CSV table of C-alpha atoms in Angstrom, one decimal:
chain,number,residue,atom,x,y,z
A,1,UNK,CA,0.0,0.0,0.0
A,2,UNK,CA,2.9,2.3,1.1
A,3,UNK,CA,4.4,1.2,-2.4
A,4,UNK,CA,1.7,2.0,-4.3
A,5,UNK,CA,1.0,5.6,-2.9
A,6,UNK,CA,4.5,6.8,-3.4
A,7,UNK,CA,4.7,9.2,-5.8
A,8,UNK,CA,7.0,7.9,-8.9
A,9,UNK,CA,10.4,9.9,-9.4
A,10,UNK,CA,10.6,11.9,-12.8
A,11,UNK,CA,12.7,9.7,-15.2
A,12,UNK,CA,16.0,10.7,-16.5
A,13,UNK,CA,16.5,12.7,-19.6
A,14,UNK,CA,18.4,11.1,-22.6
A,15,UNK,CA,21.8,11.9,-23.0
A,16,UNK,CA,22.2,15.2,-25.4
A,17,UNK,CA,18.4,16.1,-25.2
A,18,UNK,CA,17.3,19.5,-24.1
A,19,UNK,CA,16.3,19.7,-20.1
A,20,UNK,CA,12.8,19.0,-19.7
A,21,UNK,CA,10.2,22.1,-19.3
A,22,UNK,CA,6.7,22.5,-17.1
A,23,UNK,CA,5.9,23.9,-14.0
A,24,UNK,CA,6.8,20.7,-12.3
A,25,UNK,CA,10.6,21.6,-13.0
A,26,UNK,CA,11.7,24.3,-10.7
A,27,UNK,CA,15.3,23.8,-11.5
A,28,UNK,CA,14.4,25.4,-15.2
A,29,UNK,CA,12.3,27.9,-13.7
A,30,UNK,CA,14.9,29.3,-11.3
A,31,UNK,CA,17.3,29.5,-14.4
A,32,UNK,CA,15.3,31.4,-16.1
A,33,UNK,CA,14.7,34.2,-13.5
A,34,UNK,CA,18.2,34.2,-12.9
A,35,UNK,CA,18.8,34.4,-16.6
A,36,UNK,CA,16.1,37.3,-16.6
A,37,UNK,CA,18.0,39.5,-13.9
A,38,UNK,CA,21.0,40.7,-16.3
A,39,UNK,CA,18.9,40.8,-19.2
A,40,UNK,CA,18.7,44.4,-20.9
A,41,UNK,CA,15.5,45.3,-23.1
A,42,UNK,CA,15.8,47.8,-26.0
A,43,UNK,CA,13.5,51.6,-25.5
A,44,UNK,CA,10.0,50.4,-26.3
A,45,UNK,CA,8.9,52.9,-29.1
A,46,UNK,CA,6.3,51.6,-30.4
A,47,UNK,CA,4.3,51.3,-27.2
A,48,UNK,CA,5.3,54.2,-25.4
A,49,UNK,CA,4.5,56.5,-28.8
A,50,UNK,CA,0.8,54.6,-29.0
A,51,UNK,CA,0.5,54.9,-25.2
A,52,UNK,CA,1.5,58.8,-25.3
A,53,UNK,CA,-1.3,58.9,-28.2
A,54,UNK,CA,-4.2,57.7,-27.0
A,55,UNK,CA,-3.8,58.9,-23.8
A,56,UNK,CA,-3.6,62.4,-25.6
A,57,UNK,CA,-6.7,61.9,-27.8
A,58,UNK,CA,-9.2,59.3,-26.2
A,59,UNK,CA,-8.8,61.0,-22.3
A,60,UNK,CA,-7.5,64.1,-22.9
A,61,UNK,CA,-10.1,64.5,-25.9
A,62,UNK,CA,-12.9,62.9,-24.2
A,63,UNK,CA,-14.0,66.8,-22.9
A,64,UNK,CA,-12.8,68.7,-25.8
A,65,UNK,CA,-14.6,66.7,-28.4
A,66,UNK,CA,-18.0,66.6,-25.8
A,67,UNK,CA,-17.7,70.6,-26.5
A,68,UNK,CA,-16.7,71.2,-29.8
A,69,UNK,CA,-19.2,68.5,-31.6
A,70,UNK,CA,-22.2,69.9,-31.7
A,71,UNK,CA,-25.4,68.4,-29.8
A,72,UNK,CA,-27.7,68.3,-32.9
A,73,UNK,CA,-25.1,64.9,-34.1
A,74,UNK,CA,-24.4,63.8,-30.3
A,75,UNK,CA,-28.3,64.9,-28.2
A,76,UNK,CA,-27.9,65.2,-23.9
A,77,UNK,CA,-29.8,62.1,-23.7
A,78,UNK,CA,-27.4,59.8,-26.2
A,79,UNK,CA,-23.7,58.9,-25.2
A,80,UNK,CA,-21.3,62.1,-26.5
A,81,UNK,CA,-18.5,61.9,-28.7
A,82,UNK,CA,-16.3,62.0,-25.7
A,83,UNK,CA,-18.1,59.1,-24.3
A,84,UNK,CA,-16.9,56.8,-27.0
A,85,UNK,CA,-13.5,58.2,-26.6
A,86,UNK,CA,-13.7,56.8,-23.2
A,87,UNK,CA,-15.1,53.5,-24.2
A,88,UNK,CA,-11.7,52.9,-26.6
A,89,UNK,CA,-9.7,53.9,-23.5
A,90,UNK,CA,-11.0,51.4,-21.8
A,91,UNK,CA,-10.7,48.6,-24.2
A,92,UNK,CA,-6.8,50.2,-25.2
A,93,UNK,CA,-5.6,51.1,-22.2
A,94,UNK,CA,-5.4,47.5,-20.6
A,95,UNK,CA,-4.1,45.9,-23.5
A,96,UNK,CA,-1.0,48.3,-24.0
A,97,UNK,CA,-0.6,47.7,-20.1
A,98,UNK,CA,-0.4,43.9,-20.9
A,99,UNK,CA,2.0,44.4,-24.3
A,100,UNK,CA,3.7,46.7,-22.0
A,101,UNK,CA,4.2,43.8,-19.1
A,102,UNK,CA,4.9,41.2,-21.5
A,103,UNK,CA,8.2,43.0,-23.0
A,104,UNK,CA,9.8,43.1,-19.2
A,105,UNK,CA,12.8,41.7,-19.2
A,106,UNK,CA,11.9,40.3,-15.8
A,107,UNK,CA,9.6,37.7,-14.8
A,108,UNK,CA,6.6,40.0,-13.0
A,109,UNK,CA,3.8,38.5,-10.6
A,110,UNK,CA,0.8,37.7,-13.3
A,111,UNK,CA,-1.7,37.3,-10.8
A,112,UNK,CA,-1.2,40.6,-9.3
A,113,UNK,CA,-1.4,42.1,-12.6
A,114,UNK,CA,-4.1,40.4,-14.2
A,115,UNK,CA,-6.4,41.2,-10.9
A,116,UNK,CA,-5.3,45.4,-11.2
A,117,UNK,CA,-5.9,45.0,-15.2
A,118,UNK,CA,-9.7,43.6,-14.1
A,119,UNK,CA,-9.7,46.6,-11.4
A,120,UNK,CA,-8.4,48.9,-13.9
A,121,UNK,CA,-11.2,48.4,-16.9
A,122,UNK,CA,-13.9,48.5,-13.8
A,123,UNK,CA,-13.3,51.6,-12.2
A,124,UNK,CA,-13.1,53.1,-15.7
A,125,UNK,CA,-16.3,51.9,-16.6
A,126,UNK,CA,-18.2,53.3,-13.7
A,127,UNK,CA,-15.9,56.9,-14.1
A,128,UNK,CA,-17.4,56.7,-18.0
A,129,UNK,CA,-21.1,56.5,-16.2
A,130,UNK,CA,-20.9,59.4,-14.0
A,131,UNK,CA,-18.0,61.7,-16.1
A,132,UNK,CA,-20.7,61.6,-19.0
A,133,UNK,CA,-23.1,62.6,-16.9
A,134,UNK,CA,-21.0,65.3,-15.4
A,135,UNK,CA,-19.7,66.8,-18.4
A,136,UNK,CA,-23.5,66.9,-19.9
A,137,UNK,CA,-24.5,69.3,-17.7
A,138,UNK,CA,-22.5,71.8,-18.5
A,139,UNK,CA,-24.3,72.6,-20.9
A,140,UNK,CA,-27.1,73.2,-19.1
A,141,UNK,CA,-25.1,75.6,-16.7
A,142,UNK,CA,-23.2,73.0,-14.1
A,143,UNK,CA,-20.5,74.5,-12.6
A,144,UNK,CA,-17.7,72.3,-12.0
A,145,UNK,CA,-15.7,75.3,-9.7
A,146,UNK,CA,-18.8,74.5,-7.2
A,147,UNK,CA,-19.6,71.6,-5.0
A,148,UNK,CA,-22.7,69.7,-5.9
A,149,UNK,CA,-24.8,71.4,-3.6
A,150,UNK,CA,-23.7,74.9,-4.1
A,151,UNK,CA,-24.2,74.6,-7.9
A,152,UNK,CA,-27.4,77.0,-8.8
A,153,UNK,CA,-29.3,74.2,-10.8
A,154,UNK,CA,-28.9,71.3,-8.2
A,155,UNK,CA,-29.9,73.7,-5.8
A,156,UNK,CA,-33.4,74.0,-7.5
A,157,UNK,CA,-34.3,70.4,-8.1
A,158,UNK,CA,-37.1,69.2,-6.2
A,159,UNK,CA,-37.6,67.2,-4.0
A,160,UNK,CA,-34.6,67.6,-2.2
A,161,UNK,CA,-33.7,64.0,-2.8
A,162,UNK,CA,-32.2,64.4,-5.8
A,163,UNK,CA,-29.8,66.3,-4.5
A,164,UNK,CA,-29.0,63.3,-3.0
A,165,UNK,CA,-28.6,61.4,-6.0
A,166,UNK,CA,-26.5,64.0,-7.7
A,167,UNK,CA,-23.9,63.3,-4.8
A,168,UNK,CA,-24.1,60.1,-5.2
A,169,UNK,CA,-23.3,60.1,-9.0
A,170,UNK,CA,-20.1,62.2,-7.9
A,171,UNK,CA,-19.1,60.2,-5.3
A,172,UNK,CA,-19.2,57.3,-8.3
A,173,UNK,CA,-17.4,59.7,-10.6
A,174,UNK,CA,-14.8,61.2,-8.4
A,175,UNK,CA,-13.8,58.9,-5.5
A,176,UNK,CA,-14.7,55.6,-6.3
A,177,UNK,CA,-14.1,55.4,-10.2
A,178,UNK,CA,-10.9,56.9,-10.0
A,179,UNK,CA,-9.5,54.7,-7.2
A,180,UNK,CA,-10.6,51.8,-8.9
A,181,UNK,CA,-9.2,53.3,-11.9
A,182,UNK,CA,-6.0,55.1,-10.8
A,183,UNK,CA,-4.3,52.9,-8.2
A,184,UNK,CA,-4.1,49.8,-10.3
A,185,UNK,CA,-2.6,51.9,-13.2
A,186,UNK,CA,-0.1,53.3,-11.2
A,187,UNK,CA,0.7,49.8,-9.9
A,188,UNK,CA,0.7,48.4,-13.1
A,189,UNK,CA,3.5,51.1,-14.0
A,190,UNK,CA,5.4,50.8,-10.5
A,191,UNK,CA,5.6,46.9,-10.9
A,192,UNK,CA,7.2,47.0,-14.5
A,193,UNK,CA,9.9,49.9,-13.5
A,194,UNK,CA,10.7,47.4,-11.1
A,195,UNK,CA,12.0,45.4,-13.8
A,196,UNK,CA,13.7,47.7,-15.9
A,197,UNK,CA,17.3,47.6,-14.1
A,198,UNK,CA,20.0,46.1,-15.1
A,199,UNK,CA,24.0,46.3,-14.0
A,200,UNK,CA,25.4,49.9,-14.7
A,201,UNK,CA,28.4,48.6,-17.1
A,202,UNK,CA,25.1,47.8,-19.5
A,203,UNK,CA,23.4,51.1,-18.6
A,204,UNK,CA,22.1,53.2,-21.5
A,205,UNK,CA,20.8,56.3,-21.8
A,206,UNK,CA,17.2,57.6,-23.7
A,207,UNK,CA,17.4,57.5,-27.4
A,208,UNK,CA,16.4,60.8,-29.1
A,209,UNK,CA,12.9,59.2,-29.6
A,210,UNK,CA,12.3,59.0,-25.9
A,211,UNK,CA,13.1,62.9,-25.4
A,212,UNK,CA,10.7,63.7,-28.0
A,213,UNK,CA,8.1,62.1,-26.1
A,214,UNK,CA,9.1,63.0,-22.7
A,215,UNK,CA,7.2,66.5,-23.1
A,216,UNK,CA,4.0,64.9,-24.4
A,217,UNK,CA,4.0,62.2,-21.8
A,218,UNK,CA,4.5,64.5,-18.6
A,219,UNK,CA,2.0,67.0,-19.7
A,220,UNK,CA,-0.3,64.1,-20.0
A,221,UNK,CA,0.5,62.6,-16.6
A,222,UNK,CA,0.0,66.2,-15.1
A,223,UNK,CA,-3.6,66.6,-16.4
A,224,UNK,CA,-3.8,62.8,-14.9
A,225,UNK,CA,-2.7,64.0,-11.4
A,226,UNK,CA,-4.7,67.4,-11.5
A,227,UNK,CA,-7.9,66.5,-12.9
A,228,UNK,CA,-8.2,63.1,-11.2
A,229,UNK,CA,-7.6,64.4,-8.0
A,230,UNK,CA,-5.2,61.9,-7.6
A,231,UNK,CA,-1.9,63.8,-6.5
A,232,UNK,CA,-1.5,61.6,-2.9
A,233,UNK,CA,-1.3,58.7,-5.2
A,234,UNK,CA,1.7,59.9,-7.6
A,235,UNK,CA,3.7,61.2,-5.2
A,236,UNK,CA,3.5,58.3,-3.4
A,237,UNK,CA,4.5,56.3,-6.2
A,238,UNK,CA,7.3,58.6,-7.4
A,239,UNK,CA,9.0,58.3,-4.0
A,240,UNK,CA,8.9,54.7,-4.0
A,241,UNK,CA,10.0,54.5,-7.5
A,242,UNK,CA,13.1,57.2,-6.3
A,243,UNK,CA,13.8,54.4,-3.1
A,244,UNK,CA,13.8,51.5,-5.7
A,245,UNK,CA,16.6,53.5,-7.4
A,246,UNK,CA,18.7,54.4,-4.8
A,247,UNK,CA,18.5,50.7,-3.6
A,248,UNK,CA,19.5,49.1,-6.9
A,249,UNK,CA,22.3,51.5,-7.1
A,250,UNK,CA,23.9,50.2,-4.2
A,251,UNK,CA,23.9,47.1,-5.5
A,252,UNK,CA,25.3,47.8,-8.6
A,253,UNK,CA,22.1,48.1,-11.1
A,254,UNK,CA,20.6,51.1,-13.3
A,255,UNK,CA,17.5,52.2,-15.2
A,256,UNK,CA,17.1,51.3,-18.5
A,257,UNK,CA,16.0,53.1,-21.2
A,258,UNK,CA,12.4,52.2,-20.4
A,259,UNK,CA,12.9,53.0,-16.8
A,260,UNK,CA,14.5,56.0,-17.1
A,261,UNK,CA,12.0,57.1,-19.4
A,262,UNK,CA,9.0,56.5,-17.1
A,263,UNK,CA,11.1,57.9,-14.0
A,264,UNK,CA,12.0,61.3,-15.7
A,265,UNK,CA,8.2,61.6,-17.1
A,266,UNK,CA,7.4,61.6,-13.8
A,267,UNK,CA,9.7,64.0,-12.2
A,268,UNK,CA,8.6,66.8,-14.6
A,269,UNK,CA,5.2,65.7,-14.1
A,270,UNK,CA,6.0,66.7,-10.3
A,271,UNK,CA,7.7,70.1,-11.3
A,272,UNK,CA,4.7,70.8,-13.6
A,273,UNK,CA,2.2,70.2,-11.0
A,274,UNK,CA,4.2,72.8,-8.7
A,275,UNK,CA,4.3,75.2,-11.2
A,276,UNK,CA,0.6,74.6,-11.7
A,277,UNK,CA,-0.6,75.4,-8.2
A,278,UNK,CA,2.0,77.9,-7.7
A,279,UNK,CA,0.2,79.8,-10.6
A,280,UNK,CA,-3.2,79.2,-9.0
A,281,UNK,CA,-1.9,79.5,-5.2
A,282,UNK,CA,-3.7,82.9,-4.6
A,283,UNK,CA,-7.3,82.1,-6.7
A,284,UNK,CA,-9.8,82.5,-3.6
A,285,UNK,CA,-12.9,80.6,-5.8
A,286,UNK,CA,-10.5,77.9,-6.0
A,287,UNK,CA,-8.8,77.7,-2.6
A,288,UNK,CA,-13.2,77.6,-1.2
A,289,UNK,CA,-12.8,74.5,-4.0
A,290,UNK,CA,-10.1,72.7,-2.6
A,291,UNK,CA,-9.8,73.6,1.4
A,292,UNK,CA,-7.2,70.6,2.5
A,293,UNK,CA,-3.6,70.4,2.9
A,294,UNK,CA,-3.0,69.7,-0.5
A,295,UNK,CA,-4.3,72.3,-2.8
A,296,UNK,CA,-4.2,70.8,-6.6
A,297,UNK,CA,-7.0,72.7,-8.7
A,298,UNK,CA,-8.6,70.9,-11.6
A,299,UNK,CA,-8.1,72.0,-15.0
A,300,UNK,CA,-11.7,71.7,-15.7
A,301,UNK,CA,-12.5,73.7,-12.7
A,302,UNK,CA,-10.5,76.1,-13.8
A,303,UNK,CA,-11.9,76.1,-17.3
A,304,UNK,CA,-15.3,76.3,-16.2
A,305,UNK,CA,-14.3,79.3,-13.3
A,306,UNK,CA,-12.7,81.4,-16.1
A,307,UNK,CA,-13.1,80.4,-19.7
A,308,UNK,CA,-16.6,79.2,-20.1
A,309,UNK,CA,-18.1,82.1,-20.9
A,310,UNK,CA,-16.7,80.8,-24.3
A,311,UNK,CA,-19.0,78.3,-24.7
A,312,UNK,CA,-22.0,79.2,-23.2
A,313,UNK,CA,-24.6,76.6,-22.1
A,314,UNK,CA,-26.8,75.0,-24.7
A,315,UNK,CA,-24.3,76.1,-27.2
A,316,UNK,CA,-23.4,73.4,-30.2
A,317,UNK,CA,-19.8,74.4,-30.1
């Protein structure tokens, strides 16, 4: 009985033949992260330039083309052209992400990723809901400088309910779509610059492409931070990815290309961002806005304090 519930030994491998592969061989597996340690992975153009894109044009853009297409083609009671522009976000997003984790040179935790990716595509699909919704009513005189309950037509809605339900919507557009949203991208990103270091003698620097896209990409991350409220986050995740430096340089390891693209994308994200509220630092409307600590205004409370008189509500364009 003992005999028969022993567990039979893995035979031997003929003589020349490669070593045998499966999960059920550690031995290989353990080669291949060591393997993966000191391996070095060319500047991912291709990805970073379509990442820099349609971050650009389908989040960016999602506002912009709600405004400038007119409502006789896109009605308050259908989805907006913005709204689709969120709807490819979600779908692209994700899968550059995945692209994005499958060029590492390092083995990463798949599990962990795969459960922020499914995190990731949910809290962006309830921020679509209540950001469409948002954004709608500005045209019919929402202003996004105020509060919910301070805003003249929430004000007016009876019964007072509503009101109610209005809060509710921005508590689903603001708080708990971008967490969902926003702390598994940022993980996502943290957790692949973790494996873009390799020893310093192999260390090389960003390729002209990458400069031309470091502009683009920080001004993108800064209307990320700004508008999604999100600035505890980032910084957060900037000094961790500055302590992960500074410990792989004592042991002898550098930034890539890759990583040293996504690290300096971030620092002038951060000196943006300072320049940003150091503009705004005196604006009392805002400052009523934002009370806390931390004072980072939106850009589309700032646009709807100041420049939307240009488009006036009910306006086309």
């Amino acid at each position: 009985m003992q005999g028969s519930a022993r567990r039979r030994p893995f035979p031997a491998a003929a003589p020349g033949s490669p070593p045998p592969a499966g999960p059920l061989y550690p031995g290989r597996h353990s080669a291949v992260k060591a393997e993966d340690a000191f391996r070095t992975s060319p500047f991912h153009l291709d990805l970073w330039f379509y990442f820099t894109l349609q971050n650009w044009v389908l989040d960016f853009g999602r506002p912009i083309a709600m405004i400038i297409f007119p409502l006789e083609w896109f009605p308050l009671n259908k989805p907006s052209a913005g709204d689709y522009f969120h709807m490819a976000y979600n779908v692209i997003t994700p899968f550059l992400l995945l692209k994005l984790i499958e060029r590492s040179p390092r083995t990463l935790p798949r599990s962990m990723v795969y459960l922020s990716i499914i995190t990731f595509v949910m809290g962006a699909s309830i921020h679509l809901v209540g950001d469409s919704v948002n954004h709608r009513l500005l045209f019919s005189g929402y202003q996004h400088h105020l509060s919910v309950r301070e805003n003249p037509i929430i004000r007016e809605l009876r019964p007072q309910t509503l009101i109610d339900s209005f809060e509710l919507l921005y508590y689903y557009d603001e708080y708990l779509g971008h967490c969902m949203w926003y702390i598994p991208f940022f993980l996502i990103l943290f957790v692949y610059f973790s494996g873009c270091f390799a020893p310093a003698a192999r260390r090389r620097g960003m390729p002209p492409a990458a400069l031309l896209l470091l502009g683009p990409s920080s001004l993108y991350y800064w209307y990320l931070v700004t508008e999604g409220q999100i600035f505890i986050l980032f910084i957060f995740t900037f000094f961790a990815m500055l302590a992960l430096v500074l410990r792989q340089r004592r042991r002898g390891l550098a930034l890539d290309s890759n990583g040293l693209f996504l690290f300096c994308s971030f620092l002038l994200t951060l000196l943006l961002i300072a320049a940003w509220v150091g503009w705004l630092w005196n604006d009392r409307t805002l400052r009523k806005k934002y009370p806390g600590v931390i004072y980072v205004p939106e850009p589309w409370a700032f646009y709807s304090l100041h420049m939307s008189n240009l488009h006036p509500p009910g306006g086309g364009s």
